[in-house]
Coordinates of C-alpha atoms in Angstrom, one line a residue:
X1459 CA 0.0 0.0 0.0
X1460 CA 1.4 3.5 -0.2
X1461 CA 0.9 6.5 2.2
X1462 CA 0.3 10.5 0.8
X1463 CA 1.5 12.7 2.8
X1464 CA -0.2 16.0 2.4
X1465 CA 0.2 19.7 3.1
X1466 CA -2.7 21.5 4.9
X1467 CA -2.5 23.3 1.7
X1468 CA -3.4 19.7 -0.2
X1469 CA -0.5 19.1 -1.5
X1470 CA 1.6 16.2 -1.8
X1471 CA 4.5 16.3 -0.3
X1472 CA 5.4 12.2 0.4
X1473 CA 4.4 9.3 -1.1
X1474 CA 5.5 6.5 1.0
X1475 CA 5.5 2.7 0.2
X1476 CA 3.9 0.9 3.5
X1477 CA 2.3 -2.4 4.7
X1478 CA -0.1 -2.7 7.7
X1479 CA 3.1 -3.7 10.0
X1480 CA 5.0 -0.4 9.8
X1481 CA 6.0 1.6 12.5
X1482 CA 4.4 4.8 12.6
X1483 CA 7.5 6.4 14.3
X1484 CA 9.2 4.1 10.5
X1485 CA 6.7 6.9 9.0
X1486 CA 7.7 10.0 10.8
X1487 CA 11.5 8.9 9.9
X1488 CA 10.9 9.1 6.3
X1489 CA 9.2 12.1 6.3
X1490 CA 12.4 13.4 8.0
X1491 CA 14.4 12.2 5.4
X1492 CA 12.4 13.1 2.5
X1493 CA 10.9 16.7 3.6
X1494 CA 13.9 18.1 6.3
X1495 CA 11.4 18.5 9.1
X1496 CA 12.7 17.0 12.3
X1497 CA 10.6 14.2 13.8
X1498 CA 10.1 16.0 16.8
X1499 CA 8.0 19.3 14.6
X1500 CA 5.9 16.8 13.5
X1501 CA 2.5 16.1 13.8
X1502 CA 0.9 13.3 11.3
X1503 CA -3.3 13.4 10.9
X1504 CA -5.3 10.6 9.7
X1505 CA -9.1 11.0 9.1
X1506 CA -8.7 13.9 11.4
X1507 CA -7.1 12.3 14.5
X1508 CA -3.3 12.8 15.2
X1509 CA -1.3 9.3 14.6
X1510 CA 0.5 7.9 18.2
X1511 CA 4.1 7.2 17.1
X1512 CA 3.9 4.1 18.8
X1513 CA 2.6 0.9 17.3
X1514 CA 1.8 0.0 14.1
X1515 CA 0.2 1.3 11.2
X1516 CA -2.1 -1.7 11.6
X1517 CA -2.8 -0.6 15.0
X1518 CA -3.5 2.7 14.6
X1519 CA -6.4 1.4 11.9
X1520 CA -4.4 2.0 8.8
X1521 CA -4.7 -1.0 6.6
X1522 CA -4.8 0.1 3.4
X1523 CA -3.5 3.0 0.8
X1524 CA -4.6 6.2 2.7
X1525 CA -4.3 10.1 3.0
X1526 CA -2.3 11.5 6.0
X1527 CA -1.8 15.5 6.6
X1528 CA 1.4 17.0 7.7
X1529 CA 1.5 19.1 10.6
X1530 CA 4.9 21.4 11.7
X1531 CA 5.2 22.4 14.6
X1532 CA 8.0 25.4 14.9
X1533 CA 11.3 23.8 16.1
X1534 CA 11.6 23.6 19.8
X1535 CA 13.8 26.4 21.0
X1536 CA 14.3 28.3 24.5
X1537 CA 16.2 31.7 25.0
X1538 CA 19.2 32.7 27.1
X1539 CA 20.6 35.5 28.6
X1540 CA 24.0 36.5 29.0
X1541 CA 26.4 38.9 30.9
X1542 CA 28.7 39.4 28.0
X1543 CA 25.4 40.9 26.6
X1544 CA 24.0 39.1 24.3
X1545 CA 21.0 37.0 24.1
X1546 CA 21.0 34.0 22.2
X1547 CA 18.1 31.7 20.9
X1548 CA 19.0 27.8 20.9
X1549 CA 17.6 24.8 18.4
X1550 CA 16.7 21.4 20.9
X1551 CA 17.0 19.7 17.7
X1552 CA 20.7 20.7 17.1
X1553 CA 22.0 21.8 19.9
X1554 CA 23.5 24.8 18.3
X1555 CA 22.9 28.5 18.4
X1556 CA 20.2 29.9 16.0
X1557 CA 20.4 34.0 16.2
X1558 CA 22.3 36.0 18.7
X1559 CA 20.3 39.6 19.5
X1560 CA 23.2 42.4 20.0
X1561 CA 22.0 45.6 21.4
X1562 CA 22.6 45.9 25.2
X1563 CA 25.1 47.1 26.5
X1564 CA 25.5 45.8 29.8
X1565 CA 24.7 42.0 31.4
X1566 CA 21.0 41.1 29.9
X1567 CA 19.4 39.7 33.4
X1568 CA 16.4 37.9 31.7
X1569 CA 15.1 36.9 28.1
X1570 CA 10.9 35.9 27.2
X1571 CA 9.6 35.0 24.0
X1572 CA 6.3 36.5 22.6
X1573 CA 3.1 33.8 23.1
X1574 CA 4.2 33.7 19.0
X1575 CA 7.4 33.2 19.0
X1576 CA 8.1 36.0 17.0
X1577 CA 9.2 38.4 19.1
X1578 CA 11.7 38.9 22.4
X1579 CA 11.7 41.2 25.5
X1580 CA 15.0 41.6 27.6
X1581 CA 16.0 43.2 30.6
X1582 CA 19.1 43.9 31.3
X1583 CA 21.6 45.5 34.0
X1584 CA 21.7 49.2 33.2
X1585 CA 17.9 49.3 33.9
X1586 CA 16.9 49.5 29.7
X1587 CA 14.1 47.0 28.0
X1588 CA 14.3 45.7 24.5
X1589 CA 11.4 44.6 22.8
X1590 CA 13.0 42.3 19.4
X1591 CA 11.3 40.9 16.1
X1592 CA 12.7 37.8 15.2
X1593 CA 13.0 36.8 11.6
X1594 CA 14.3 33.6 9.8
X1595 CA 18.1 34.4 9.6
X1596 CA 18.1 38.1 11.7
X1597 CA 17.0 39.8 14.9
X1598 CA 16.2 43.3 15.2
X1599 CA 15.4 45.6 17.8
X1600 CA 11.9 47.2 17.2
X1601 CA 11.9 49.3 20.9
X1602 CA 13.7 50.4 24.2
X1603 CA 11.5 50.4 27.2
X1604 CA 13.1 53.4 29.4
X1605 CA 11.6 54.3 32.8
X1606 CA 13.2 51.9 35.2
X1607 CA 16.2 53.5 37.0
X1608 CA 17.6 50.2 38.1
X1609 CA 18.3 46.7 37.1
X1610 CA 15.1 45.1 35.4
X1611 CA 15.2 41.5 36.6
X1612 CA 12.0 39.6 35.2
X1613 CA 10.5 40.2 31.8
X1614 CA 7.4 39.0 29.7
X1615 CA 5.0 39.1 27.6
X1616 CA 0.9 39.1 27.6
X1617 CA -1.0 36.4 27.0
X1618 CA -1.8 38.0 23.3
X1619 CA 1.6 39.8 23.0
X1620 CA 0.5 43.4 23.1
X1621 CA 2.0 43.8 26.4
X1622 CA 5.2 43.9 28.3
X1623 CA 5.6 43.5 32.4
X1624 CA 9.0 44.0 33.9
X1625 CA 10.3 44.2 37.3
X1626 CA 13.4 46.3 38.2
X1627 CA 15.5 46.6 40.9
X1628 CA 14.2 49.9 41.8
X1629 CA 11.2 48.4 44.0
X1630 CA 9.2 48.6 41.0
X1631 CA 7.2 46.8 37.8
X1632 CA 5.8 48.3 35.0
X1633 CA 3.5 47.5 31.5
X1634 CA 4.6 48.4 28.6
X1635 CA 2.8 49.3 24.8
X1636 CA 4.8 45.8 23.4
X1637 CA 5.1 47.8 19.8
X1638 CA 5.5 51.7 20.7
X1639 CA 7.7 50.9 24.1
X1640 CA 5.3 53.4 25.9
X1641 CA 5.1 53.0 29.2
X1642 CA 1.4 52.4 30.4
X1643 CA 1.4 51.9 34.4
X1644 CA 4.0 51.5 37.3
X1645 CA 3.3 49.2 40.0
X1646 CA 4.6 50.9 43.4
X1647 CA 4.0 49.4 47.1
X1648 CA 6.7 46.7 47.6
X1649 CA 9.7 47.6 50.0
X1650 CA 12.3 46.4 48.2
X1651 CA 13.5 45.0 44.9
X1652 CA 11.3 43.4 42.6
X1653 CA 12.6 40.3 41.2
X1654 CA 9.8 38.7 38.7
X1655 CA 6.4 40.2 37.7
X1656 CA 4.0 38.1 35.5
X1657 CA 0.4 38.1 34.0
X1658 CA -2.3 35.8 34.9
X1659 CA -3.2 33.4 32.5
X1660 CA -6.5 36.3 31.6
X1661 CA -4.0 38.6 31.8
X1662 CA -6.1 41.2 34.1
X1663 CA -4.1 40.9 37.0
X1664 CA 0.0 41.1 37.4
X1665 CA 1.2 39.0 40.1
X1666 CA 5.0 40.4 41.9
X1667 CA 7.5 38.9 44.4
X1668 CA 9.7 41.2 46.1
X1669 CA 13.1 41.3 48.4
X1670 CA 10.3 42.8 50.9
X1671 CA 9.4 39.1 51.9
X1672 CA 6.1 39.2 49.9
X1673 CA 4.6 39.1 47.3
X1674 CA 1.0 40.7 45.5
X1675 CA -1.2 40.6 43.2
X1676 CA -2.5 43.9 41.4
X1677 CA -5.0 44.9 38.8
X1678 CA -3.9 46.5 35.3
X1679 CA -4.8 49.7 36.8
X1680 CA -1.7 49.0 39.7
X1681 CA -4.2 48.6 42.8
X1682 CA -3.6 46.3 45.1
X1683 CA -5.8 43.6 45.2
X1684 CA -4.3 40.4 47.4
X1685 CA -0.5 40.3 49.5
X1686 CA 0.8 36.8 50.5
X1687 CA 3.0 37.0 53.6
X1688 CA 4.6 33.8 55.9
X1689 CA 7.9 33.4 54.1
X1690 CA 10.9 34.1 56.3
X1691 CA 12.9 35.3 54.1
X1692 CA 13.0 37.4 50.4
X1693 CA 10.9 36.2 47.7
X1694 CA 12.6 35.3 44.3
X1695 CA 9.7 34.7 42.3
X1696 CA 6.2 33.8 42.5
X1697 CA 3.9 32.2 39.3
X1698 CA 0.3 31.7 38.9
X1699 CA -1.4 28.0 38.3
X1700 CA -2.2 27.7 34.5
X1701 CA -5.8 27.3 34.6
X1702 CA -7.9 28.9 32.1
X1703 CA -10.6 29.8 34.4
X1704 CA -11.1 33.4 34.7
X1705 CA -12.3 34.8 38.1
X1706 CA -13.2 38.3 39.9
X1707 CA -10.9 40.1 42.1
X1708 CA -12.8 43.0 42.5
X1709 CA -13.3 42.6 46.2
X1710 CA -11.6 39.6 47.4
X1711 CA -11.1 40.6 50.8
X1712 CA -14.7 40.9 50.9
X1713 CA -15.9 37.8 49.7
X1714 CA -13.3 35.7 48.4
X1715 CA -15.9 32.6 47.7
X1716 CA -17.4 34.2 45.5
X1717 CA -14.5 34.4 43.1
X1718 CA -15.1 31.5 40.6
X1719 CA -12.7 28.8 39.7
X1720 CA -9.3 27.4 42.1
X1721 CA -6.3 29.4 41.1
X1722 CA -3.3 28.9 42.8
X1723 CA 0.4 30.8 43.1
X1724 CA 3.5 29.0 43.7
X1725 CA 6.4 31.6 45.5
X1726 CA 10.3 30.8 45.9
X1727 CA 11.9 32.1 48.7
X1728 CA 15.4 32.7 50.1
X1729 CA 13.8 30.7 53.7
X1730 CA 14.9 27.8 52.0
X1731 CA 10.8 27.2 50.9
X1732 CA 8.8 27.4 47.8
X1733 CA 5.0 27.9 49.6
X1734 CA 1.3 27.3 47.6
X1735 CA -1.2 29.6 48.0
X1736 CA -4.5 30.5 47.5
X1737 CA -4.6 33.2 44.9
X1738 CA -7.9 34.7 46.0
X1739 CA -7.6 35.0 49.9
X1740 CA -4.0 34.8 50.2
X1741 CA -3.6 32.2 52.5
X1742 CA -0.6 29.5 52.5
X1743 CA -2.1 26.2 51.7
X1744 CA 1.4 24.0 51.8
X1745 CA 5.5 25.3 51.6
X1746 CA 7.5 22.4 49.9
X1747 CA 10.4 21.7 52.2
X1748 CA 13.5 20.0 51.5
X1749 CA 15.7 22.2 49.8
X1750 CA 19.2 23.1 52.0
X1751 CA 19.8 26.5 50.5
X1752 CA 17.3 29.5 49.1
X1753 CA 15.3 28.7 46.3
X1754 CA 15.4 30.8 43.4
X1755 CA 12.8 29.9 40.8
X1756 CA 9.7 27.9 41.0
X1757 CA 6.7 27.1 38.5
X1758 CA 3.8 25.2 37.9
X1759 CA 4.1 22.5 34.9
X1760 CA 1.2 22.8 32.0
X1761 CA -1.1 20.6 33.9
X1762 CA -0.8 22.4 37.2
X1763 CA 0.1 18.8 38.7
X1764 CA 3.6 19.6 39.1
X1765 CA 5.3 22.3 40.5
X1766 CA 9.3 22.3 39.7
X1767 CA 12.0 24.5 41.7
X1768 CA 15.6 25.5 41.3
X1769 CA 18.0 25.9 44.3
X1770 CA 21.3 27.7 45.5
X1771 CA 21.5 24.2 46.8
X1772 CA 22.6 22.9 43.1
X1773 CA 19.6 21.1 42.7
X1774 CA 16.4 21.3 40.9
X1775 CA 13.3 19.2 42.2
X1776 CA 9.8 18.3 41.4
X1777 CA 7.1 18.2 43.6
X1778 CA 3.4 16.7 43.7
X1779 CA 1.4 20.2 43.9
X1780 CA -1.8 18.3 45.4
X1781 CA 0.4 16.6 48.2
X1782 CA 3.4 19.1 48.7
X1783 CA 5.6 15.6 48.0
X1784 CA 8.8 15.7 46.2
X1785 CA 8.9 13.4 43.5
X1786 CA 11.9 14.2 41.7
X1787 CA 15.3 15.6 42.6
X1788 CA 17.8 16.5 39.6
X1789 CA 21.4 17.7 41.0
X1790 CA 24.9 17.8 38.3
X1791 CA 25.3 21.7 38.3
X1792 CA 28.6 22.9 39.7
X1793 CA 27.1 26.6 40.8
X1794 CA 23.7 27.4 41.9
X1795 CA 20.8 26.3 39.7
X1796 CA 19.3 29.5 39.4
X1797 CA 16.2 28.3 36.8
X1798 CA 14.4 25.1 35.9
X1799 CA 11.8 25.0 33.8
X1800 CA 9.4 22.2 32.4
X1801 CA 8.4 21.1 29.0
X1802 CA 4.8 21.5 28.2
X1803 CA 4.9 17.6 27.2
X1804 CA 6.5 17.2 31.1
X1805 CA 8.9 15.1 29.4
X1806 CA 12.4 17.3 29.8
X1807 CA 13.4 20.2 31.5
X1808 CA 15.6 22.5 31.2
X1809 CA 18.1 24.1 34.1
X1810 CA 20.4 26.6 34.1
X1811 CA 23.1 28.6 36.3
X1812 CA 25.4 31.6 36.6
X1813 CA 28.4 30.3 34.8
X1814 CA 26.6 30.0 32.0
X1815 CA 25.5 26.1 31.1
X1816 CA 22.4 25.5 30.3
X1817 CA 21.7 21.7 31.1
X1818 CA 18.6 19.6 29.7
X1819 CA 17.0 16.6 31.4
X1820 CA 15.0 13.6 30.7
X1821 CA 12.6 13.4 33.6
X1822 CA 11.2 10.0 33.7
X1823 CA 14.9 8.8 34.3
X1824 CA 16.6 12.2 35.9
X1825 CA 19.3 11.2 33.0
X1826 CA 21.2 14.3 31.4
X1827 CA 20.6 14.4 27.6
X1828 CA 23.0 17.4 26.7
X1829 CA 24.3 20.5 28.2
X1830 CA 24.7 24.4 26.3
X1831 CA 27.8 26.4 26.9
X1832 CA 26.3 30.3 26.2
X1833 CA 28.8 31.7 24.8
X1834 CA 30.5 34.9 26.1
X1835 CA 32.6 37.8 25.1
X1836 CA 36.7 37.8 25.9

């Protein structure tokens, strides 16, 4: 029998000889061969249902000469930030650098794609923003975001890319026009340096964490709507759960039943603790304990089942976020692990530290697949 493999467009673009007993991954390797699109950007449809590359053709109901439609996905990449100044974006497929964005002039603290992938915001030591279009071969600097008098340490985007949020070491966040660079609103209230500030996932609410020992959610219009306090120490970041539910805030000191659907925020703390938390009333619901030193980063996988963390300790861990249990423990860093971050599959992640190596990780097994040395100046 033979196989078409077809373009959303309709055209062909494989014809592949077949029987019933052929792998499906068999499939997805000859597409790779015969098109140039790694196995992992594909995606393979028959009769409108996306082929498992496990199994057979046989078992996945193919038995005869059939259509199948090509999906790509874009090529799995992830940013990274550098004190020799550059930013560079990296290929999981190759291992090698794709574009390097030049513009700052000083260390660049933090790097965050646009929700499309075709743009980048940095923030870097001298206290300047760069908002970047990112084309096939070239980067370019489309604005500066100037306001903060301080180091901006946590950068990002929207959920539909119009806006920036950044968080500076000058006890301050502020939103940003993404394409004009215009400044829109400045978050004040925290006592000390802000080290991350991020959207909700309806993006109507900013959530910060601060050297002040807290952190708070606001509204787009920079009031103060919810503070979490109980860690004993500075707060390196704090992340909302990714639920899609949208909810009220408009009085949640009032009535904070009344707010519809759970969302939950996960904060990371230099006491050693990364604490949960109820995102409408504020109050603790479980600190995951076991790390030896602060811990610097901590999010909440796709599913909101996981929660990961990175440590001063030189470990990353994952923890059950129902049960506070930890699950997983990754260590192999020489320096502090000062980021880890999941895959939206769940099934790598990705850690990082000061000397620059970036380090990926298969998480069923904890084994290291490769590691990324980012390159620096002199």
């Amino acid at each position: 029998m033979e196989l078409s493999v077809l373009a959303l467009s309709g055209d062909t673009v494989a014809l592949l000889p077949a029987s019933p007993k052929t792998k499906v991954m068999a499939v997805f390797g000859r597409v790779a061969e015969l098109c140039g699109i790694p196995v992992s950007s594909q995606k393979l449809l028959h009769k409108g249902q996306v082929l498992s590359a496990q199994g057979t053709l046989e078992e996945a109901g193919i038995l005869s000469s059939t259509c199948l439609t090509l999906l790509v996905a874009p090529c799995p990449r992830f940013l990274t930030a550098s004190s020799d100044s550059l930013v560079q974006l990296w290929s999981l497929d190759t291992h090698k650098s794709m574009l390097t964005l030049e513009g700052h002039t000083d260390a660049v603290l933090m790097a965050r794609p646009s929700p499309s992938g075709k743009h980048v915001v940095t923030g870097c030591q001298d206290g300047s923003g760069r908002v970047w279009f990112l084309g096939d071969t070239f980067a370019s600097c489309t604005c500066v975001l100037h306001g903060h008098t301080a180091a901006i340490y946590s950068v990002c985007f929207s959920g539909n890319g119009e806006l920036v949020l950044t968080a500076s070491r000058d006890y301050s966040a502020r939103l940003w026009d993404a394409e004009s660079g215009e400044c829109i609103q400045t978050f004040l209230g925290h006592n000390g340096q802000v080290f991350s500030a991020t959207f909700s996932p309806d993006n109507l609410m900013v959530l910060t964490a601060s050297a002040d020992g807290s952190a708070q959610i606001w509204n787009l219009a920079a009031k103060l709507l919810v503070v979490f306090l109980g860690h004993g120490g500075e707060v390196n970041c704090a992340a909302f759960s990714h639920d899609d539910i949208a909810f009220s805030m408009k009085k949640p000191a009032e009535d904070p039943a009344a707010a519809a659907g759970p969302r939950l925020v996960v904060t990371a703390s230099d006491d050693c603790t990364a604490r949960i938390w109820c995102g409408h009333s504020g109050a603790q619901l479980r600190a995951l304990q076991g790390h030896e030193r602060p811990v610097l980063s901590a999010e909440f996988s796709a599913d909101n089942v996981l929660i990961v963390t990175a440590s001063a300790d030189r470990t990353a861990r994952l923890w059950s976020a129902d049960s506070g249990q930890m699950l997983k423990h990754f260590q192999g860093h020489s320096g502090e692990m000062n980021m880890a971050s999941l895959s939206h599959d769940q099934k790598s992640l990705l850690t990082a530290h000061d000397s620059g190596l970036v380090k990926l990780w298969g998480v069923e097994d904890g084994s290291l697949l490769t590691s990324y040395e980012v390159s620096r100046k002199g």
